[in-house]
């Protein structure tokens, strides 16, 4: 039997054998991806180092330095801006008495510094500089000490150049619920918008989801309400703890840079709570799932709350928009992942398993 040879085109081969389509632009796509990766690495490499809170990076006189004559001023420089009105600096002499003029100020208008002038004709001996500063970035209070000598370096047994973060357990306890709450909101909203469609393609899940979707969404909205409630409760606790940390009232705490971000966060969270409650009541009344537009509104406001978190973290210390954006994207990705797991574990899986048992 004679053999017949013919030409089989690429399109015919794909139709006949089901071969996958390989774009002829694959090489260009790889090139674009490489360029994007290099651009991201370039941006990341340009970010300045961010310290945890306002760390002392320099001083005049320096720690353990011996100066020949009494300085007119003591200057301390930090890794990030401080709130001068809620920061303190004092200098104690050899006999333990205060030898500064109690005139704290920024050195040459540098907001990441604090200085104080000294009384004239100070005797030789060891001098201790004590600072307590409020970060203008994350609202943390940091205390530190350093020692210098007049006439000769300070004695070796003198303790100095130490720094302590006065971040109390109460401060951590106040912030943590807000972090959990914003994760719940963003993860639940994102999962509701983009999780169910791919899951519905799984044969054994499709029928279960169609039967339980309304009940799952009702549980989802309850999770979102709890999440926003945690953010609001955390906000109240944060400003109270902040006021205690700086030794002032709540109005004074709100007047700080941290307080300004806090006000924005609370306004966003309050609006979010109003929208969530309205959507929940509407869905419960109609026994239906929330609309996509409503879920988009919840997700966008959830992302807005995440932005305020990035504005009071160490990423904001560099004052570079790139570092703040990277911190936001990190928080957003973590919220989508962890919040999505919370959505599955507490809203979806129990309802799906209940269908299976029935």
CSV table of C-alpha atoms in Angstrom, one decimal:
chain,number,residue,atom,x,y,z
A,1,UNK,CA,0.0,0.0,0.0
A,2,UNK,CA,1.6,3.3,-1.1
A,3,UNK,CA,2.4,5.9,1.5
A,4,UNK,CA,1.2,9.5,1.0
A,5,UNK,CA,3.3,12.3,2.3
A,6,UNK,CA,1.8,15.7,3.0
A,7,UNK,CA,2.5,18.9,4.8
A,8,UNK,CA,0.9,19.3,8.2
A,9,UNK,CA,0.7,23.0,9.3
A,10,UNK,CA,1.3,24.1,12.9
A,11,UNK,CA,-2.4,25.0,13.3
A,12,UNK,CA,-3.5,21.5,11.9
A,13,UNK,CA,-1.1,19.8,14.3
A,14,UNK,CA,-2.5,21.7,17.3
A,15,UNK,CA,-6.0,20.8,16.3
A,16,UNK,CA,-5.2,17.1,15.5
A,17,UNK,CA,-2.9,16.3,18.4
A,18,UNK,CA,-4.0,18.9,21.0
A,19,UNK,CA,-0.5,20.4,21.3
A,20,UNK,CA,-0.3,23.5,23.4
A,21,UNK,CA,0.1,26.8,21.7
A,22,UNK,CA,3.5,28.3,22.3
A,23,UNK,CA,3.5,32.1,21.7
A,24,UNK,CA,6.1,33.2,19.2
A,25,UNK,CA,6.7,36.2,21.6
A,26,UNK,CA,7.9,33.9,24.4
A,27,UNK,CA,11.5,35.3,24.2
A,28,UNK,CA,10.3,38.8,24.4
A,29,UNK,CA,8.1,38.0,27.4
A,30,UNK,CA,11.1,36.6,29.2
A,31,UNK,CA,13.1,39.8,28.4
A,32,UNK,CA,10.3,42.0,29.8
A,33,UNK,CA,10.2,39.9,32.9
A,34,UNK,CA,14.0,40.2,33.3
A,35,UNK,CA,13.8,43.9,32.9
A,36,UNK,CA,11.0,44.2,35.5
A,37,UNK,CA,13.0,42.1,38.0
A,38,UNK,CA,16.1,44.2,37.5
A,39,UNK,CA,14.1,47.4,38.0
A,40,UNK,CA,12.6,46.1,41.3
A,41,UNK,CA,16.0,45.0,42.5
A,42,UNK,CA,17.4,48.5,41.6
A,43,UNK,CA,14.6,50.2,43.6
A,44,UNK,CA,15.1,47.9,46.6
A,45,UNK,CA,18.9,48.4,46.6
A,46,UNK,CA,18.3,52.2,46.8
A,47,UNK,CA,16.3,52.0,50.0
A,48,UNK,CA,18.1,53.4,53.0
A,49,UNK,CA,18.7,51.2,56.0
A,50,UNK,CA,15.7,51.4,58.4
A,51,UNK,CA,16.4,51.0,62.1
A,52,UNK,CA,13.9,49.8,64.7
A,53,UNK,CA,12.8,53.1,66.3
A,54,UNK,CA,15.0,56.2,66.7
A,55,UNK,CA,18.4,54.7,67.4
A,56,UNK,CA,21.3,56.9,68.5
A,57,UNK,CA,23.7,57.1,65.6
A,58,UNK,CA,26.0,60.0,66.7
A,59,UNK,CA,26.5,62.5,69.4
A,60,UNK,CA,28.7,65.4,70.3
A,61,UNK,CA,30.6,64.8,72.5
A,62,UNK,CA,30.8,61.1,71.5
A,63,UNK,CA,30.1,58.3,74.0
A,64,UNK,CA,33.2,57.7,76.3
A,65,UNK,CA,35.0,60.6,74.7
A,66,UNK,CA,37.2,62.8,76.8
A,67,UNK,CA,37.2,66.5,75.9
A,68,UNK,CA,39.8,69.0,77.1
A,69,UNK,CA,37.4,71.9,77.7
A,70,UNK,CA,33.7,72.0,78.7
A,71,UNK,CA,31.4,71.9,75.6
A,72,UNK,CA,28.8,74.6,75.2
A,73,UNK,CA,26.2,72.2,74.0
A,74,UNK,CA,25.4,68.4,73.9
A,75,UNK,CA,24.0,67.1,70.7
A,76,UNK,CA,22.4,63.6,70.0
A,77,UNK,CA,21.5,62.4,66.6
A,78,UNK,CA,19.0,59.6,65.8
A,79,UNK,CA,18.2,57.3,62.9
A,80,UNK,CA,14.7,58.8,62.3
A,81,UNK,CA,12.8,62.0,63.2
A,82,UNK,CA,11.5,62.6,66.7
A,83,UNK,CA,8.7,64.6,68.3
A,84,UNK,CA,10.7,67.4,70.0
A,85,UNK,CA,7.7,68.5,72.1
A,86,UNK,CA,7.5,65.1,73.8
A,87,UNK,CA,11.2,64.4,74.0
A,88,UNK,CA,13.6,65.1,76.8
A,89,UNK,CA,17.4,65.4,77.3
A,90,UNK,CA,19.3,66.1,80.5
A,91,UNK,CA,23.0,66.2,81.5
A,92,UNK,CA,24.1,65.3,85.0
A,93,UNK,CA,27.5,66.3,86.4
A,94,UNK,CA,30.0,64.3,88.5
A,95,UNK,CA,28.0,65.0,91.7
A,96,UNK,CA,24.7,64.0,90.1
A,97,UNK,CA,23.3,67.5,89.7
A,98,UNK,CA,21.8,68.7,86.5
A,99,UNK,CA,24.2,71.0,84.5
A,100,UNK,CA,22.2,71.8,81.4
A,101,UNK,CA,20.0,74.8,80.8
A,102,UNK,CA,16.8,72.7,80.1
A,103,UNK,CA,16.4,74.1,76.6
A,104,UNK,CA,15.9,71.0,74.3
A,105,UNK,CA,16.0,71.9,70.7
A,106,UNK,CA,16.6,70.4,67.2
A,107,UNK,CA,20.2,70.8,66.1
A,108,UNK,CA,20.2,73.2,63.1
A,109,UNK,CA,16.5,72.3,62.5
A,110,UNK,CA,17.4,68.6,62.1
A,111,UNK,CA,14.2,66.8,63.2
A,112,UNK,CA,16.2,63.7,63.9
A,113,UNK,CA,18.3,65.3,66.6
A,114,UNK,CA,18.0,66.8,70.0
A,115,UNK,CA,20.4,69.2,71.8
A,116,UNK,CA,20.8,71.1,75.0
A,117,UNK,CA,23.1,73.9,76.1
A,118,UNK,CA,25.3,73.5,79.2
A,119,UNK,CA,26.1,75.8,82.1
A,120,UNK,CA,29.5,77.6,81.9
A,121,UNK,CA,32.7,76.7,83.8
A,122,UNK,CA,31.9,73.0,84.4
A,123,UNK,CA,34.5,71.1,86.4
A,124,UNK,CA,36.5,68.1,85.2
A,125,UNK,CA,34.8,64.7,85.6
A,126,UNK,CA,32.3,62.3,84.2
A,127,UNK,CA,29.0,63.5,82.7
A,128,UNK,CA,25.9,61.5,81.9
A,129,UNK,CA,23.6,62.4,79.1
A,130,UNK,CA,20.0,60.9,79.3
A,131,UNK,CA,17.5,61.1,76.5
A,132,UNK,CA,13.9,60.0,76.2
A,133,UNK,CA,12.5,60.6,72.7
A,134,UNK,CA,9.2,60.0,71.0
A,135,UNK,CA,9.5,58.6,67.4
A,136,UNK,CA,7.7,60.8,64.9
A,137,UNK,CA,7.4,57.7,62.7
A,138,UNK,CA,5.9,54.8,64.7
A,139,UNK,CA,5.1,56.6,68.0
A,140,UNK,CA,7.5,54.5,70.1
A,141,UNK,CA,9.3,56.0,73.1
A,142,UNK,CA,13.0,55.3,73.4
A,143,UNK,CA,15.3,56.1,76.3
A,144,UNK,CA,19.1,56.2,76.2
A,145,UNK,CA,22.2,57.3,78.1
A,146,UNK,CA,25.8,58.1,77.1
A,147,UNK,CA,28.8,59.2,79.2
A,148,UNK,CA,31.6,61.6,78.3
A,149,UNK,CA,34.4,63.1,80.3
A,150,UNK,CA,35.8,66.6,80.7
A,151,UNK,CA,39.5,66.7,81.2
A,152,UNK,CA,39.9,62.9,80.5
A,153,UNK,CA,37.8,60.0,79.2
A,154,UNK,CA,35.3,58.6,81.7
A,155,UNK,CA,36.3,55.8,84.0
A,156,UNK,CA,35.9,52.3,82.6
A,157,UNK,CA,33.4,51.2,85.3
A,158,UNK,CA,31.0,54.0,84.3
A,159,UNK,CA,27.9,52.6,82.6
A,160,UNK,CA,27.0,54.5,79.4
A,161,UNK,CA,25.9,54.5,75.8
A,162,UNK,CA,22.9,52.3,76.4
A,163,UNK,CA,19.5,52.5,74.8
A,164,UNK,CA,16.1,51.0,75.8
A,165,UNK,CA,12.9,50.7,73.9
A,166,UNK,CA,10.0,51.7,76.2
A,167,UNK,CA,7.6,49.6,74.1
A,168,UNK,CA,5.5,48.2,76.9
A,169,UNK,CA,3.6,44.9,76.7
A,170,UNK,CA,0.5,47.1,76.8
A,171,UNK,CA,1.6,48.8,73.5
A,172,UNK,CA,2.1,45.4,71.8
A,173,UNK,CA,-1.2,44.1,73.1
A,174,UNK,CA,-3.0,47.3,71.8
A,175,UNK,CA,-1.6,46.9,68.3
A,176,UNK,CA,-1.9,43.2,67.8
A,177,UNK,CA,-5.7,43.0,67.5
A,178,UNK,CA,-5.7,45.7,64.8
A,179,UNK,CA,-3.2,43.7,62.8
A,180,UNK,CA,-5.4,40.6,63.1
A,181,UNK,CA,-8.5,42.5,62.2
A,182,UNK,CA,-7.2,44.1,59.0
A,183,UNK,CA,-5.9,40.7,57.9
A,184,UNK,CA,-9.4,39.2,58.4
A,185,UNK,CA,-11.1,42.1,56.4
A,186,UNK,CA,-8.7,42.0,53.4
A,187,UNK,CA,-8.5,38.2,53.2
A,188,UNK,CA,-12.2,37.7,53.4
A,189,UNK,CA,-13.1,40.4,50.8
A,190,UNK,CA,-10.4,39.2,48.4
A,191,UNK,CA,-11.3,35.6,48.8
A,192,UNK,CA,-15.0,36.2,48.2
A,193,UNK,CA,-14.2,38.1,45.0
A,194,UNK,CA,-11.7,35.7,43.4
A,195,UNK,CA,-11.7,32.4,45.3
A,196,UNK,CA,-15.1,30.8,44.5
A,197,UNK,CA,-14.9,30.8,40.7
A,198,UNK,CA,-11.9,28.5,40.4
A,199,UNK,CA,-13.2,26.3,43.3
A,200,UNK,CA,-16.5,25.9,41.4
A,201,UNK,CA,-14.6,24.2,38.6
A,202,UNK,CA,-13.8,21.3,40.9
A,203,UNK,CA,-16.6,18.7,40.2
A,204,UNK,CA,-17.1,17.5,43.8
A,205,UNK,CA,-17.1,21.1,45.2
A,206,UNK,CA,-19.3,22.7,42.6
A,207,UNK,CA,-22.6,21.4,43.8
A,208,UNK,CA,-21.7,21.9,47.5
A,209,UNK,CA,-20.7,25.5,46.9
A,210,UNK,CA,-23.9,26.2,44.9
A,211,UNK,CA,-26.0,24.9,47.9
A,212,UNK,CA,-24.0,26.7,50.6
A,213,UNK,CA,-22.7,29.9,49.0
A,214,UNK,CA,-25.2,32.2,50.7
A,215,UNK,CA,-24.5,30.7,54.1
A,216,UNK,CA,-20.8,30.9,53.5
A,217,UNK,CA,-21.1,34.6,52.6
A,218,UNK,CA,-23.1,35.3,55.7
A,219,UNK,CA,-20.3,33.8,57.8
A,220,UNK,CA,-17.8,35.8,55.7
A,221,UNK,CA,-19.6,39.0,56.5
A,222,UNK,CA,-19.6,38.1,60.2
A,223,UNK,CA,-15.8,37.6,60.0
A,224,UNK,CA,-15.4,41.0,58.4
A,225,UNK,CA,-17.5,42.7,61.1
A,226,UNK,CA,-15.4,41.1,63.8
A,227,UNK,CA,-12.2,42.2,61.9
A,228,UNK,CA,-13.3,45.8,61.6
A,229,UNK,CA,-14.4,45.7,65.3
A,230,UNK,CA,-10.9,44.5,66.2
A,231,UNK,CA,-9.3,47.4,64.3
A,232,UNK,CA,-11.5,50.0,66.0
A,233,UNK,CA,-11.0,48.5,69.5
A,234,UNK,CA,-7.3,48.3,68.8
A,235,UNK,CA,-7.2,51.9,67.7
A,236,UNK,CA,-8.8,53.1,71.0
A,237,UNK,CA,-6.4,51.1,73.0
A,238,UNK,CA,-3.4,52.4,70.9
A,239,UNK,CA,-4.1,56.0,71.5
A,240,UNK,CA,-4.7,55.5,75.2
A,241,UNK,CA,-1.4,53.6,75.6
A,242,UNK,CA,0.3,56.3,73.5
A,243,UNK,CA,-0.9,59.0,75.8
A,244,UNK,CA,0.3,57.1,78.8
A,245,UNK,CA,3.7,56.5,77.1
A,246,UNK,CA,4.4,60.2,76.5
A,247,UNK,CA,2.9,61.3,79.8
A,248,UNK,CA,0.2,63.5,78.3
A,249,UNK,CA,-3.5,63.4,77.6
A,250,UNK,CA,-5.3,61.9,74.6
A,251,UNK,CA,-5.6,65.2,72.8
A,252,UNK,CA,-1.8,65.7,73.0
A,253,UNK,CA,-1.2,62.2,71.7
A,254,UNK,CA,-3.6,62.9,68.8
A,255,UNK,CA,-1.6,66.0,67.9
A,256,UNK,CA,1.6,64.0,67.2
A,257,UNK,CA,2.4,62.6,63.8
A,258,UNK,CA,1.5,59.2,65.0
A,259,UNK,CA,-1.8,60.6,66.2
A,260,UNK,CA,-2.5,62.1,62.8
A,261,UNK,CA,-2.2,58.7,61.1
A,262,UNK,CA,-4.3,57.2,63.9
A,263,UNK,CA,-7.1,59.7,63.2
A,264,UNK,CA,-7.0,58.7,59.5
A,265,UNK,CA,-7.0,55.0,60.4
A,266,UNK,CA,-10.0,55.4,62.7
A,267,UNK,CA,-12.0,57.4,60.2
A,268,UNK,CA,-11.4,54.8,57.5
A,269,UNK,CA,-12.3,52.0,59.9
A,270,UNK,CA,-15.5,53.7,61.0
A,271,UNK,CA,-16.6,54.2,57.4
A,272,UNK,CA,-15.7,50.6,56.7
A,273,UNK,CA,-17.8,49.4,59.6
A,274,UNK,CA,-20.8,51.4,58.4
A,275,UNK,CA,-20.5,49.9,54.9
A,276,UNK,CA,-20.1,46.4,56.2
A,277,UNK,CA,-23.1,46.6,58.5
A,278,UNK,CA,-25.2,48.0,55.7
A,279,UNK,CA,-24.2,45.2,53.3
A,280,UNK,CA,-24.7,42.5,56.0
A,281,UNK,CA,-28.2,43.7,56.8
A,282,UNK,CA,-29.1,44.0,53.1
A,283,UNK,CA,-27.8,40.5,52.4
A,284,UNK,CA,-29.6,39.0,55.4
A,285,UNK,CA,-32.9,40.7,54.5
A,286,UNK,CA,-32.8,39.4,50.9
A,287,UNK,CA,-31.2,36.1,51.8
A,288,UNK,CA,-28.6,36.7,49.1
A,289,UNK,CA,-24.9,37.1,48.8
A,290,UNK,CA,-23.3,40.6,48.8
A,291,UNK,CA,-22.8,42.2,45.3
A,292,UNK,CA,-19.3,42.4,43.7
A,293,UNK,CA,-19.4,46.2,43.9
A,294,UNK,CA,-20.0,46.1,47.6
A,295,UNK,CA,-17.2,43.6,48.1
A,296,UNK,CA,-14.9,45.8,46.1
A,297,UNK,CA,-15.7,48.8,48.3
A,298,UNK,CA,-14.9,46.7,51.4
A,299,UNK,CA,-11.6,45.5,49.9
A,300,UNK,CA,-10.5,49.0,48.8
A,301,UNK,CA,-11.2,50.4,52.3
A,302,UNK,CA,-9.4,47.4,53.8
A,303,UNK,CA,-6.4,48.2,51.7
A,304,UNK,CA,-6.6,51.8,52.8
A,305,UNK,CA,-6.4,50.7,56.4
A,306,UNK,CA,-3.3,48.7,55.5
A,307,UNK,CA,-1.7,51.8,54.2
A,308,UNK,CA,-2.0,53.5,57.6
A,309,UNK,CA,-0.2,50.5,59.1
A,310,UNK,CA,2.7,51.1,56.7
A,311,UNK,CA,2.8,54.8,57.6
A,312,UNK,CA,3.6,54.0,61.3
A,313,UNK,CA,6.1,51.2,60.7
A,314,UNK,CA,9.9,51.2,60.3
A,315,UNK,CA,9.5,51.5,56.5
A,316,UNK,CA,8.3,55.1,57.0
A,317,UNK,CA,11.6,55.9,58.8
A,318,UNK,CA,13.4,56.2,55.5
A,319,UNK,CA,10.9,58.8,54.2
A,320,UNK,CA,11.1,57.0,50.8
A,321,UNK,CA,7.9,56.1,49.1
A,322,UNK,CA,9.4,52.9,47.7
A,323,UNK,CA,10.0,51.4,51.1
A,324,UNK,CA,6.5,52.3,52.3
A,325,UNK,CA,5.0,50.8,49.1
A,326,UNK,CA,7.0,47.6,49.6
A,327,UNK,CA,5.9,47.4,53.2
A,328,UNK,CA,2.3,47.8,52.0
A,329,UNK,CA,2.5,45.1,49.3
A,330,UNK,CA,4.1,42.8,51.9
A,331,UNK,CA,1.2,43.4,54.3
A,332,UNK,CA,-1.4,43.1,51.5
A,333,UNK,CA,0.0,39.7,50.3
A,334,UNK,CA,0.2,38.4,53.9
A,335,UNK,CA,-3.4,39.6,54.5
A,336,UNK,CA,-4.7,37.9,51.4
A,337,UNK,CA,-2.9,34.7,52.2
A,338,UNK,CA,-3.6,34.5,56.0
A,339,UNK,CA,-7.0,36.1,55.7
A,340,UNK,CA,-8.0,33.7,53.0
A,341,UNK,CA,-7.1,30.7,55.2
A,342,UNK,CA,-9.2,32.2,58.0
A,343,UNK,CA,-12.1,32.6,55.5
A,344,UNK,CA,-11.8,29.0,54.4
A,345,UNK,CA,-11.3,27.6,57.9
A,346,UNK,CA,-14.1,29.5,59.7
A,347,UNK,CA,-16.6,30.4,56.9
A,348,UNK,CA,-16.4,27.9,54.0
A,349,UNK,CA,-15.1,24.6,55.2
A,350,UNK,CA,-17.6,24.1,58.1
A,351,UNK,CA,-20.5,24.7,55.7
A,352,UNK,CA,-19.1,22.4,53.0
A,353,UNK,CA,-18.5,19.6,55.5
A,354,UNK,CA,-22.0,20.0,56.8
A,355,UNK,CA,-23.3,19.3,53.3
A,356,UNK,CA,-21.1,16.2,53.1
A,357,UNK,CA,-22.4,14.9,56.4
A,358,UNK,CA,-26.0,15.4,55.3
